[in-house]
PDB file of C-alpha atoms in Angstrom:
ATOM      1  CA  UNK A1023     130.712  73.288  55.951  1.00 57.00           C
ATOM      2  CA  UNK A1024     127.208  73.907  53.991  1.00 66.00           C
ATOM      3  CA  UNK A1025     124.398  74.061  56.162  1.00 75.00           C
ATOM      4  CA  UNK A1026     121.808  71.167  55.918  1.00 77.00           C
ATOM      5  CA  UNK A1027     118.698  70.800  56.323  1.00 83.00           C
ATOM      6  CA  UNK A1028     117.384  68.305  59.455  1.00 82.00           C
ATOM      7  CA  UNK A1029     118.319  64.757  58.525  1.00 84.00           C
ATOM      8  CA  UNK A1030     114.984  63.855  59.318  1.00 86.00           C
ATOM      9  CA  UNK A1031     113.190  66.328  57.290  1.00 87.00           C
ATOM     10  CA  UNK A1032     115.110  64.314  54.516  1.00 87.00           C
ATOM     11  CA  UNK A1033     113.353  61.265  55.543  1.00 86.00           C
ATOM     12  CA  UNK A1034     110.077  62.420  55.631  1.00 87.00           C
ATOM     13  CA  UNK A1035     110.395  63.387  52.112  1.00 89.00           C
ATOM     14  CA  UNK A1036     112.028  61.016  50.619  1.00 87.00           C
ATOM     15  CA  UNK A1037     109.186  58.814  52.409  1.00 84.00           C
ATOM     16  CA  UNK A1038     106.121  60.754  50.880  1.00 86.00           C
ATOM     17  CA  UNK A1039     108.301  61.177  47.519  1.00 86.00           C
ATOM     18  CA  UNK A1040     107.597  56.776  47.275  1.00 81.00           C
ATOM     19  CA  UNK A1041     104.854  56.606  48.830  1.00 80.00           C
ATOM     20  CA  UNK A1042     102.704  59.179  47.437  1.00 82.00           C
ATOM     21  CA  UNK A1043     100.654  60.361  50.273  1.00 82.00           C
ATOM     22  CA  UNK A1044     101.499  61.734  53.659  1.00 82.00           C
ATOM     23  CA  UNK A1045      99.065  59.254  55.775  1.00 82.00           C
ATOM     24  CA  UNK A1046     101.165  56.213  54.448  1.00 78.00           C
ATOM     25  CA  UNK A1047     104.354  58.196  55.079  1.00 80.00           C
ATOM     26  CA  UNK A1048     103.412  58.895  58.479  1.00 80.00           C
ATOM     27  CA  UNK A1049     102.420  55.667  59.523  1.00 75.00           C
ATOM     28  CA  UNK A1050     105.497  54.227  58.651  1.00 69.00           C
ATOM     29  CA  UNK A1051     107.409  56.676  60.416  1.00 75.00           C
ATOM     30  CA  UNK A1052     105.474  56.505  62.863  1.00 72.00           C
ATOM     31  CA  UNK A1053     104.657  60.165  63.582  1.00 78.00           C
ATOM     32  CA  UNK A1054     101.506  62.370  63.742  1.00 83.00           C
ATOM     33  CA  UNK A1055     100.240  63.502  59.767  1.00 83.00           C
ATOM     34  CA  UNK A1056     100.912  67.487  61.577  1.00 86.00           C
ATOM     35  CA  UNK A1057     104.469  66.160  62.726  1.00 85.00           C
ATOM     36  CA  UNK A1058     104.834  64.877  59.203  1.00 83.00           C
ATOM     37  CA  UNK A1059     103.703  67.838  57.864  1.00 88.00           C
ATOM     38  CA  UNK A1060     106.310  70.191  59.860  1.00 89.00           C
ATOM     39  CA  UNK A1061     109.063  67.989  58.872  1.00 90.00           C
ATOM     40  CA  UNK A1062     108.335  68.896  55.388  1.00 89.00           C
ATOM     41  CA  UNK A1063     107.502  72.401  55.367  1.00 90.00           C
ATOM     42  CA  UNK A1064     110.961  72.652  57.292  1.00 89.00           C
ATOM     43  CA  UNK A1065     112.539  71.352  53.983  1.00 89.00           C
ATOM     44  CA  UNK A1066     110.511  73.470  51.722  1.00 89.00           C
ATOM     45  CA  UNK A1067     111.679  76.226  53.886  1.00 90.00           C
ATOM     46  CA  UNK A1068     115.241  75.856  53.947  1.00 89.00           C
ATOM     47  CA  UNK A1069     115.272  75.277  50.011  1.00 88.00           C
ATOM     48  CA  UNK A1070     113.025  78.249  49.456  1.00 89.00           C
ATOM     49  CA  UNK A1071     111.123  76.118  47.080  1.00 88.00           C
ATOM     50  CA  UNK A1072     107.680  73.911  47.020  1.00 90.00           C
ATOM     51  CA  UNK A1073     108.324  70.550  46.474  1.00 89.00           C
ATOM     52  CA  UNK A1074     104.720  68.795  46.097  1.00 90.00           C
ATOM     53  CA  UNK A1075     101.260  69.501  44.578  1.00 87.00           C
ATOM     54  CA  UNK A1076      99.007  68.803  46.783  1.00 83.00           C
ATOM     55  CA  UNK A1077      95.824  66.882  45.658  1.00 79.00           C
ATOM     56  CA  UNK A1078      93.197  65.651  48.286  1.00 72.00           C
ATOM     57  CA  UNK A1079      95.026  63.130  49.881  1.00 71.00           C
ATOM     58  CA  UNK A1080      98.182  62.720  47.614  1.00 80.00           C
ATOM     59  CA  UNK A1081     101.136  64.473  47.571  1.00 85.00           C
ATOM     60  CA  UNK A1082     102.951  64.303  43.886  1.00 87.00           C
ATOM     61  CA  UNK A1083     106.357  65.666  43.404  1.00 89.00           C
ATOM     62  CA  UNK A1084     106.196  68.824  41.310  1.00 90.00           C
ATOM     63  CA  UNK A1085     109.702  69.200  38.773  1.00 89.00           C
ATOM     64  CA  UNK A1086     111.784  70.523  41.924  1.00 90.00           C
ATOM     65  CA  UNK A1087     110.775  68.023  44.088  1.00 88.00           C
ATOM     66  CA  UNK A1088     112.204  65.347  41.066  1.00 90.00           C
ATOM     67  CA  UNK A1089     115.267  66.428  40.763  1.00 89.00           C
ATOM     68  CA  UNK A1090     115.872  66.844  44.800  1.00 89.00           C
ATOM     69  CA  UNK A1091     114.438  62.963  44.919  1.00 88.00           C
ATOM     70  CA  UNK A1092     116.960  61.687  42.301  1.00 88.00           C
ATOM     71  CA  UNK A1093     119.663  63.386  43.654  1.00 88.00           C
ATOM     72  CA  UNK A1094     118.910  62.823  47.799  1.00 86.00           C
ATOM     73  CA  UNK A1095     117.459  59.466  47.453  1.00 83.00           C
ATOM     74  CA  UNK A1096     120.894  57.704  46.928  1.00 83.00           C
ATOM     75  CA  UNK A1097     122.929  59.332  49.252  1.00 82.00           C
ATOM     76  CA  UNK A1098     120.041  58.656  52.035  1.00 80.00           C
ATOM     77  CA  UNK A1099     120.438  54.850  51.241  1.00 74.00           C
ATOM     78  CA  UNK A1100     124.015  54.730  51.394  1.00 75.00           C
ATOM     79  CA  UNK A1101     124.209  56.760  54.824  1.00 75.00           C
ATOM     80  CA  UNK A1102     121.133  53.860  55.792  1.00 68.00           C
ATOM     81  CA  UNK A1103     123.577  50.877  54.568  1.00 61.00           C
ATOM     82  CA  UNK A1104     126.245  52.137  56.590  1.00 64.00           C
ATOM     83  CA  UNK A1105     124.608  52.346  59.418  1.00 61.00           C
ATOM     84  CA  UNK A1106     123.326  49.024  58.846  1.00 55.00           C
ATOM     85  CA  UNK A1107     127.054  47.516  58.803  1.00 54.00           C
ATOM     86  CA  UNK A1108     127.553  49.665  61.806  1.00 54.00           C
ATOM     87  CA  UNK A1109     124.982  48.018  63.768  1.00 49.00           C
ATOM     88  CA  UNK A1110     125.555  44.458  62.991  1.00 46.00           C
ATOM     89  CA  UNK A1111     126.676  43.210  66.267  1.00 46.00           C
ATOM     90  CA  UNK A1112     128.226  39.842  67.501  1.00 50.00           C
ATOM     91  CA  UNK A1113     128.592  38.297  63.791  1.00 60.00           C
ATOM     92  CA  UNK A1114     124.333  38.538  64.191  1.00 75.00           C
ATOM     93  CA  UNK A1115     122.389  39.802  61.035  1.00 86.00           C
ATOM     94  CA  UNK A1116     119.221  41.421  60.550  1.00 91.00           C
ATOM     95  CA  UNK A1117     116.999  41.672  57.097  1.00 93.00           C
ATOM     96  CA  UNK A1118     113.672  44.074  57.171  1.00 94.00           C
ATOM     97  CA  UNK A1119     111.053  42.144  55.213  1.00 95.00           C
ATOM     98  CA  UNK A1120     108.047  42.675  53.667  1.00 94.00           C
ATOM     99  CA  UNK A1121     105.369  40.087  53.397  1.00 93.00           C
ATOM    100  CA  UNK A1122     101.284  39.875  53.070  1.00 88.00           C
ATOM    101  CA  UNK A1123      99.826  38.392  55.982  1.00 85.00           C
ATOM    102  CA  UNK A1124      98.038  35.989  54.467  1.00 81.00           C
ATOM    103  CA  UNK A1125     101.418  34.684  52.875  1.00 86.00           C
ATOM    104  CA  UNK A1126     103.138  35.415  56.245  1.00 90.00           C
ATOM    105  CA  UNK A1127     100.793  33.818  58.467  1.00 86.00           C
ATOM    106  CA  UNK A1128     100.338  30.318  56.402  1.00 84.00           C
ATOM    107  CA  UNK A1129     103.515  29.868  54.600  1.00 88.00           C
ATOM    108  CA  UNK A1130     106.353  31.728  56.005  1.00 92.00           C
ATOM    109  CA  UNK A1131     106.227  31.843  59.344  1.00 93.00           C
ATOM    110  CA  UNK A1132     105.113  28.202  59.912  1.00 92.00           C
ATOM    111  CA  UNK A1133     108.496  27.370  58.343  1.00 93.00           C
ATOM    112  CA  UNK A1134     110.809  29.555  60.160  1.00 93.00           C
ATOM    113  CA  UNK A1135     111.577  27.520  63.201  1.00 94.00           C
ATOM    114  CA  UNK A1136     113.524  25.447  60.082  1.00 94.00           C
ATOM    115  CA  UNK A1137     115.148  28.928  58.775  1.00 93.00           C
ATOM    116  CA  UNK A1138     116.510  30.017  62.719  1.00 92.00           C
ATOM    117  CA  UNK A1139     117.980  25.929  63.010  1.00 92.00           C
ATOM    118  CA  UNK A1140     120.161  27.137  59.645  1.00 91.00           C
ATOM    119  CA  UNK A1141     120.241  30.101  60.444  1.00 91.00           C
ATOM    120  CA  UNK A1142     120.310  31.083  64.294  1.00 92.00           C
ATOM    121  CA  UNK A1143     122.120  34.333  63.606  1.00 90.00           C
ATOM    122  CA  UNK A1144     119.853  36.089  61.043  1.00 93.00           C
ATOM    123  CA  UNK A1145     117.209  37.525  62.387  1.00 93.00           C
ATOM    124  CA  UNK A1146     113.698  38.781  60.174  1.00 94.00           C
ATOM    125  CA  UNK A1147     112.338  41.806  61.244  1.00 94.00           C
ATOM    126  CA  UNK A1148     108.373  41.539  59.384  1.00 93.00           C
ATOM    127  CA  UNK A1149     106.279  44.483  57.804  1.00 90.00           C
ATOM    128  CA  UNK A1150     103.368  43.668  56.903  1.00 87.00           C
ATOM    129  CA  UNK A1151     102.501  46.473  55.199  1.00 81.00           C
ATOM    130  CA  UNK A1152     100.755  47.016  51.788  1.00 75.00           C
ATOM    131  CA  UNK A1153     102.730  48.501  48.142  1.00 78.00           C
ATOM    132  CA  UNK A1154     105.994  46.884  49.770  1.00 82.00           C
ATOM    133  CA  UNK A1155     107.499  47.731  46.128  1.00 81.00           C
ATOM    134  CA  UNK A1156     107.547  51.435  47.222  1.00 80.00           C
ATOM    135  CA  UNK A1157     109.435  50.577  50.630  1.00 83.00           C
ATOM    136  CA  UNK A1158     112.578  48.445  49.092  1.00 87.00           C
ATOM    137  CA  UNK A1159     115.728  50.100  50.212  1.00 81.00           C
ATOM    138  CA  UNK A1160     114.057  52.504  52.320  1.00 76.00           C
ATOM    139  CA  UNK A1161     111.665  50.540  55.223  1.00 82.00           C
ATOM    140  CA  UNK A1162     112.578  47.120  54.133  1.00 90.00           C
ATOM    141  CA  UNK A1163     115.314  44.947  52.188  1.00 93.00           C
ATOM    142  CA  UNK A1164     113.161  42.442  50.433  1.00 95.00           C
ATOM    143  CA  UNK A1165     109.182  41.500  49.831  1.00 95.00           C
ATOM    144  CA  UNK A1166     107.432  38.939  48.970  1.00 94.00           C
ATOM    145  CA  UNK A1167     104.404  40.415  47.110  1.00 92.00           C
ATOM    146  CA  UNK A1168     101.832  39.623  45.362  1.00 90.00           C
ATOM    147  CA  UNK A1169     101.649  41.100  41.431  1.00 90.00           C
ATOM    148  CA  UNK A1170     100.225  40.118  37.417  1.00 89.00           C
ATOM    149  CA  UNK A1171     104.212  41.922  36.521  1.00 89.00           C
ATOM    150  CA  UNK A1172     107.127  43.426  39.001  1.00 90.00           C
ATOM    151  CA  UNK A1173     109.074  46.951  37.765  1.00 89.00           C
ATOM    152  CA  UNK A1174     111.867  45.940  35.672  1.00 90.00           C
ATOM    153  CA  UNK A1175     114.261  47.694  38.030  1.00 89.00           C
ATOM    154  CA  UNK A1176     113.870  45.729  41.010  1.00 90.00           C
ATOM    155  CA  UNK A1177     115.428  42.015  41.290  1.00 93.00           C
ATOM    156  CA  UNK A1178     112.315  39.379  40.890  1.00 93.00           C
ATOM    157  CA  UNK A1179     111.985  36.179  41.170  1.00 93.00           C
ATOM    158  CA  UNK A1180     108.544  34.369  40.725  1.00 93.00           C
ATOM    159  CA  UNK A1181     107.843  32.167  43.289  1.00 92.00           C
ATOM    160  CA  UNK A1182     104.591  30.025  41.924  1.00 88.00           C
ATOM    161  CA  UNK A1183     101.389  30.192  39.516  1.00 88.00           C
ATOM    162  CA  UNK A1184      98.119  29.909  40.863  1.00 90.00           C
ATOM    163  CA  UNK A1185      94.422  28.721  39.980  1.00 93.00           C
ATOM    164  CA  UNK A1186      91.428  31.252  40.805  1.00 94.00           C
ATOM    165  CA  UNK A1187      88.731  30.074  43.241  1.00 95.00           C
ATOM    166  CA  UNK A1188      85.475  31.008  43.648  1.00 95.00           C
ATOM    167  CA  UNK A1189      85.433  30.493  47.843  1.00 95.00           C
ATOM    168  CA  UNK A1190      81.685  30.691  49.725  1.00 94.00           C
ATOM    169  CA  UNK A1191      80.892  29.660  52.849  1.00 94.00           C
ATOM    170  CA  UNK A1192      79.764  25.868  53.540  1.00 91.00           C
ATOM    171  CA  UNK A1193      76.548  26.679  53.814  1.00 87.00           C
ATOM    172  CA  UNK A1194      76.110  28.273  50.342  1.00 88.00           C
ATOM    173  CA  UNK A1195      78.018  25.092  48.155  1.00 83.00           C
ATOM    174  CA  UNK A1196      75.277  22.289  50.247  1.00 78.00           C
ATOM    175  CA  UNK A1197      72.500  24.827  52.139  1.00 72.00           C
ATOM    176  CA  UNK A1198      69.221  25.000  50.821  1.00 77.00           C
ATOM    177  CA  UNK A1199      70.648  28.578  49.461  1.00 80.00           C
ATOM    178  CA  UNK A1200      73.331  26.668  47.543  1.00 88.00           C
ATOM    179  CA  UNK A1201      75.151  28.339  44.724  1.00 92.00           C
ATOM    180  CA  UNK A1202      74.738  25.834  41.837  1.00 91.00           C
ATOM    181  CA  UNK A1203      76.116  27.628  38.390  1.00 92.00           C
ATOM    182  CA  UNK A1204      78.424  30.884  37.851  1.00 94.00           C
ATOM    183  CA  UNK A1205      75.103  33.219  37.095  1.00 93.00           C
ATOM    184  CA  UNK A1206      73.762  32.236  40.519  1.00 93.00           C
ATOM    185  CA  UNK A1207      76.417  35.297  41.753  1.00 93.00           C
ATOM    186  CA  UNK A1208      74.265  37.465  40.056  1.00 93.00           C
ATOM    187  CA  UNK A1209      72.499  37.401  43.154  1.00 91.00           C
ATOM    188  CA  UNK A1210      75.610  37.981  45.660  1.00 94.00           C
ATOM    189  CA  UNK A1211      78.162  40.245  46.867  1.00 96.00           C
ATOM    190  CA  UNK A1212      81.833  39.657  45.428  1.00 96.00           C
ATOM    191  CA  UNK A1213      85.045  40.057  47.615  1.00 96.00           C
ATOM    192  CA  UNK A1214      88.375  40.796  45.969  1.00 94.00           C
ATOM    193  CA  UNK A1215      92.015  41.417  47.096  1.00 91.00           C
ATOM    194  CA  UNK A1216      92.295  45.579  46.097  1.00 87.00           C
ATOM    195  CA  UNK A1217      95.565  44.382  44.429  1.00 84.00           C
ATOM    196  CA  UNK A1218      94.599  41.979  42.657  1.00 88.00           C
ATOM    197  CA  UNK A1219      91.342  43.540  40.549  1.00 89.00           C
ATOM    198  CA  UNK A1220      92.380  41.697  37.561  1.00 92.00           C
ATOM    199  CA  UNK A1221      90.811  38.487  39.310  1.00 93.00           C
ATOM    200  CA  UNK A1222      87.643  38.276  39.062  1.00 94.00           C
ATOM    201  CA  UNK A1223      87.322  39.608  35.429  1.00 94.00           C
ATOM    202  CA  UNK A1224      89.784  36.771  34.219  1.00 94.00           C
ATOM    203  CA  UNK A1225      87.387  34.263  36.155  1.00 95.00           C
ATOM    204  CA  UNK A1226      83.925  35.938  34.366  1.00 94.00           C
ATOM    205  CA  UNK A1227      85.788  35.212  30.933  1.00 94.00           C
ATOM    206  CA  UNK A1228      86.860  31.377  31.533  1.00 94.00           C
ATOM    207  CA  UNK A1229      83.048  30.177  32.834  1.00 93.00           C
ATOM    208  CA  UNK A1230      82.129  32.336  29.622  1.00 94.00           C
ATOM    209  CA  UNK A1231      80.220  35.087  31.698  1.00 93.00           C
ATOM    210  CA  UNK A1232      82.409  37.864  30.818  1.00 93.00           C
ATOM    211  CA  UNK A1233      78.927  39.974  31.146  1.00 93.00           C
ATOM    212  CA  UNK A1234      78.063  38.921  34.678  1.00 92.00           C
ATOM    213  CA  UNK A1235      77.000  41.395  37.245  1.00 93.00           C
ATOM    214  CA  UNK A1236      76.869  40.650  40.830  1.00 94.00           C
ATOM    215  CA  UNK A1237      75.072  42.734  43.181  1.00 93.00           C
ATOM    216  CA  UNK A1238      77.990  44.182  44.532  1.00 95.00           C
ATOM    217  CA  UNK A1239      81.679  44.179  44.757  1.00 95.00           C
ATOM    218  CA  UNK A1240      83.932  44.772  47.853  1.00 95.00           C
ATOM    219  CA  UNK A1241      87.476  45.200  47.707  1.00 93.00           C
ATOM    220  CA  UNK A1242      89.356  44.433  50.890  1.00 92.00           C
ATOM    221  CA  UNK A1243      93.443  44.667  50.983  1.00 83.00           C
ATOM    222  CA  UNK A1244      93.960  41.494  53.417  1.00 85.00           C
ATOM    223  CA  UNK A1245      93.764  38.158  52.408  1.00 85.00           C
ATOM    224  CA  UNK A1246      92.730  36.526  55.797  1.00 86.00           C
ATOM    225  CA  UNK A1247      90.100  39.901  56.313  1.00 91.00           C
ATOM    226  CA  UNK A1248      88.345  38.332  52.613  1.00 93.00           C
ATOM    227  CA  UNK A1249      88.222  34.584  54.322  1.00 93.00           C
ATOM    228  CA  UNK A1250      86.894  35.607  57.414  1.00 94.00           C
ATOM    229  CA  UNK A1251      84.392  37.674  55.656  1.00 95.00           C
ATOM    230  CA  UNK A1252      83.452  34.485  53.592  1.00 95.00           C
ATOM    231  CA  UNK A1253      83.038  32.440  56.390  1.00 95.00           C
ATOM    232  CA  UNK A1254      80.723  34.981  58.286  1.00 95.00           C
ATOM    233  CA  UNK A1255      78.378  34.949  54.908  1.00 92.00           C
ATOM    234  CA  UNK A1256      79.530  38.613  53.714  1.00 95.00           C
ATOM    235  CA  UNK A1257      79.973  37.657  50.120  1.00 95.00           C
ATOM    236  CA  UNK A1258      81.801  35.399  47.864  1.00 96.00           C
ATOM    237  CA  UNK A1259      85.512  35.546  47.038  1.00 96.00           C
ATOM    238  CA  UNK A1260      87.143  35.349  43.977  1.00 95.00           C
ATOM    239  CA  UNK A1261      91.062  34.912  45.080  1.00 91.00           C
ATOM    240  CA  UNK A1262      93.654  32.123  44.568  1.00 89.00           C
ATOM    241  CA  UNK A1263      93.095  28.589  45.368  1.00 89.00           C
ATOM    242  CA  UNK A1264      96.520  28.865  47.342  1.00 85.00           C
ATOM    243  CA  UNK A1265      94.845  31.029  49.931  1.00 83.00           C
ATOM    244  CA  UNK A1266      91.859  28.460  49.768  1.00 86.00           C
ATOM    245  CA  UNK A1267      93.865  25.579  50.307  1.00 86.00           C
ATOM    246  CA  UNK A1268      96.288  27.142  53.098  1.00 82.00           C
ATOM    247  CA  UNK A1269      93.877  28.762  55.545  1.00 83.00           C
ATOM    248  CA  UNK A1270      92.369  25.305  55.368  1.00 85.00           C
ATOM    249  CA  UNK A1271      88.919  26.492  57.122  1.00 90.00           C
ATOM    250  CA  UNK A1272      86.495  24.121  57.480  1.00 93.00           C
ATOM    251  CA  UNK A1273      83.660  27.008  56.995  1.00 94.00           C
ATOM    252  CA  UNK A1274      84.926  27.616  53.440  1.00 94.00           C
ATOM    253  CA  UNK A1275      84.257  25.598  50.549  1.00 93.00           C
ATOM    254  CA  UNK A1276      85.374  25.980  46.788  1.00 93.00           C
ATOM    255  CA  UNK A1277      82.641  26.437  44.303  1.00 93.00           C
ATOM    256  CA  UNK A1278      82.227  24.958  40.938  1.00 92.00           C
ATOM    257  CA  UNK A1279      85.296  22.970  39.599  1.00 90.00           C
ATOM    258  CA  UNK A1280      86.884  25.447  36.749  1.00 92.00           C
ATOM    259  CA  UNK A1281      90.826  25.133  35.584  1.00 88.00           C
ATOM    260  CA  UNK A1282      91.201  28.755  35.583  1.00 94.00           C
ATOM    261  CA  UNK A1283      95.161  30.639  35.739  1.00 93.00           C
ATOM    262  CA  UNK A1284      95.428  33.645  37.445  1.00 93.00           C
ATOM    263  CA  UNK A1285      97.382  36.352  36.176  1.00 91.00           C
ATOM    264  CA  UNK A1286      99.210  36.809  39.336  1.00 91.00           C
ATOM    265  CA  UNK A1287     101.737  35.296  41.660  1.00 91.00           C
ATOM    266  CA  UNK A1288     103.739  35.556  44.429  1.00 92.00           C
ATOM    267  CA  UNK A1289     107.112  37.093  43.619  1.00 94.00           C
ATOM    268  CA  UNK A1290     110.796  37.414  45.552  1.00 96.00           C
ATOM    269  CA  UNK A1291     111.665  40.905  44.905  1.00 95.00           C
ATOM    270  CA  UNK A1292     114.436  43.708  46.280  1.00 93.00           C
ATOM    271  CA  UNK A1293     116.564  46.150  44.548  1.00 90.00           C
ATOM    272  CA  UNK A1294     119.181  44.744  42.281  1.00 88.00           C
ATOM    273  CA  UNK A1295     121.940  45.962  43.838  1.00 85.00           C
ATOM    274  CA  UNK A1296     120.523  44.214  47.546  1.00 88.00           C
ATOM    275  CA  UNK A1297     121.044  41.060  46.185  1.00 85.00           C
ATOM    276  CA  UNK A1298     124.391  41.141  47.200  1.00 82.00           C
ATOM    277  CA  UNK A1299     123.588  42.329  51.152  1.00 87.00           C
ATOM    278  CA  UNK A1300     124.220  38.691  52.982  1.00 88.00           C
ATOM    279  CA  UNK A1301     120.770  38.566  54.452  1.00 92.00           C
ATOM    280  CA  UNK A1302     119.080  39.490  51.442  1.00 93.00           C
ATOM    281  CA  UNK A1303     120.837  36.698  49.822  1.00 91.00           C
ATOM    282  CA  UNK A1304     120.444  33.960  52.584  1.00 92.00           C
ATOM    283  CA  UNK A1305     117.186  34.554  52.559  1.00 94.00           C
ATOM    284  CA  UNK A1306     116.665  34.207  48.791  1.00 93.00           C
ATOM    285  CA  UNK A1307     118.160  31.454  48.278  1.00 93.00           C
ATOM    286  CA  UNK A1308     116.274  29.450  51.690  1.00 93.00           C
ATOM    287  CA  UNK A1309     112.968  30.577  50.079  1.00 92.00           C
ATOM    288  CA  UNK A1310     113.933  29.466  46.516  1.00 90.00           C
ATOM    289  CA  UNK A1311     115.528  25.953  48.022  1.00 88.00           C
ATOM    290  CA  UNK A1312     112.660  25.588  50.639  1.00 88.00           C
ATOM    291  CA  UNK A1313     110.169  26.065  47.578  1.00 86.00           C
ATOM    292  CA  UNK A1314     107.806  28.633  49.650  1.00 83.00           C
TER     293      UNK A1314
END
């Protein structure tokens, strides 16, 4: 038989192949960025060929590194399915998925005492990791992320629209300090979800300030992390009234009273050909009927 390289060594590429750099690669494998780093030079070394360029912190697959992705990644996610079926024990199931934690914290798992009564045998195992796109079919089964459009590849199905707030704290909508009209955030620091950018400039061009500087923006990638910072008097968020209306925090309030859309939602999504793995499609079709 041909000699292979380390099954593992496999992983770790295939790993930094989706996710683009080896810190994110690493943390999801759990393993030291020098461990990580062995594991791939032990693949380079047994092809004979570099399979990255490396730049700063990313790691982008040069024309070799392609064509080994295309042609490894498949056969890695069969040999993972069939160890799946393998380990399935006692008519139990298990589905790896991949949720914010602002979505996981005050929608999903409030309701899944109802999901184990229907279904005591399938059993969520919860990442809440950012870029779950990147992860389908390798760390997890299915997401639930938030997006403005999903890759045509994947299966998606949107799961709601939502209105953009602008969220203070209490003391800045009654205070003596209140915020009274959009240009009055001239004068404040703006928090934003770093995937969801697109926010606040749709909100500057409904209140008809497409031209309005704050003093600063923050971006922060957690949802809860942007509330608490709110409610502590670190800026003002711009972020969906959803998130407003679920963390229900009496230290927040919603400012001004604008109808605006936001361009993004929250979206079912796995690989296409997942949607026929039983917990996968359990699970779909609870969150679709259970209208989360």
């Amino acid at each position: 038989m041909r000699r292979l390289p380390p099954l593992r060594s496999l992983e770790a590429f295939v790993r930094v192949a989706r996710l683009g750099t080896s810190k994110a690669a690493a943390a999801e494998l759990a393993l030291s960025a020098p461990a990580l780093s062995r594991r791939i030079k032990a693949l380079e070394d047994h092809i004979g060929k570099q399979l990255f360029e490396r730049r700063n912190q990313a790691m982008v697959l040069n024309e070799d590194g392609q064509s080994l992705l295309d042609a490894v990644a498949p056969a890695m996610e069969t040999i993972g399915e069939a160890v799946d079926q393998m380990t399935v024990s006692g008519g139990s199931l298990r589905l790896r998925l991949g949720v914010l934690p602002l979505f996981g914290a005050t929608r999903l798992v409030p309701r899944l005492p109802e999901f184990r009564r229907l279904y005591p045998k399938l059993h969520i195992d919860v990442d809440t990791s950012t870029h779950a796109q990147n992860m389908l079919g390798d760390v997890i089964d299915a997401a639930i992320i938030i997006a403005d459009q999903v890759d045509p590849n994947l299966y998606a199905v949107k799961l709601d629209t939502n209105k953009i707030y602008a969220i203070a704290a209490t003391d800045l909508v009654h205070g003596p300090n209140a915020i009274k009209t959009p240009e009055d955030l001239m004068n404040h620091n703006i928090l934003i979800h770093s995937d969801m950018v697109k926010a606040f400039d749709r909100w500057k061009e409904a209140v008809g300030k497409p031209d309005l500087n704050p003093v600063s923006i923050d971006q922060m990638n957690s949802g809860p992390l942007i509330l608490e910072a709110v409610a502590q008097g670190l800026g003002v968020a711009i972020m969906h009234g959803g998130h407003f209306s679920d963390a229900n925090d009496p230290r927040l309030a919603r400012l001004f009273d604008y109808d605006i859309d936001s361009p993004y939602s929250y979206w079912f999504v796995c690989r296409k050909r997942d949607k026929k793995n039983r917990a996968v499609r359990i699970f779909h079709d609870w969150v679709l009927k259970a209208g989360l």
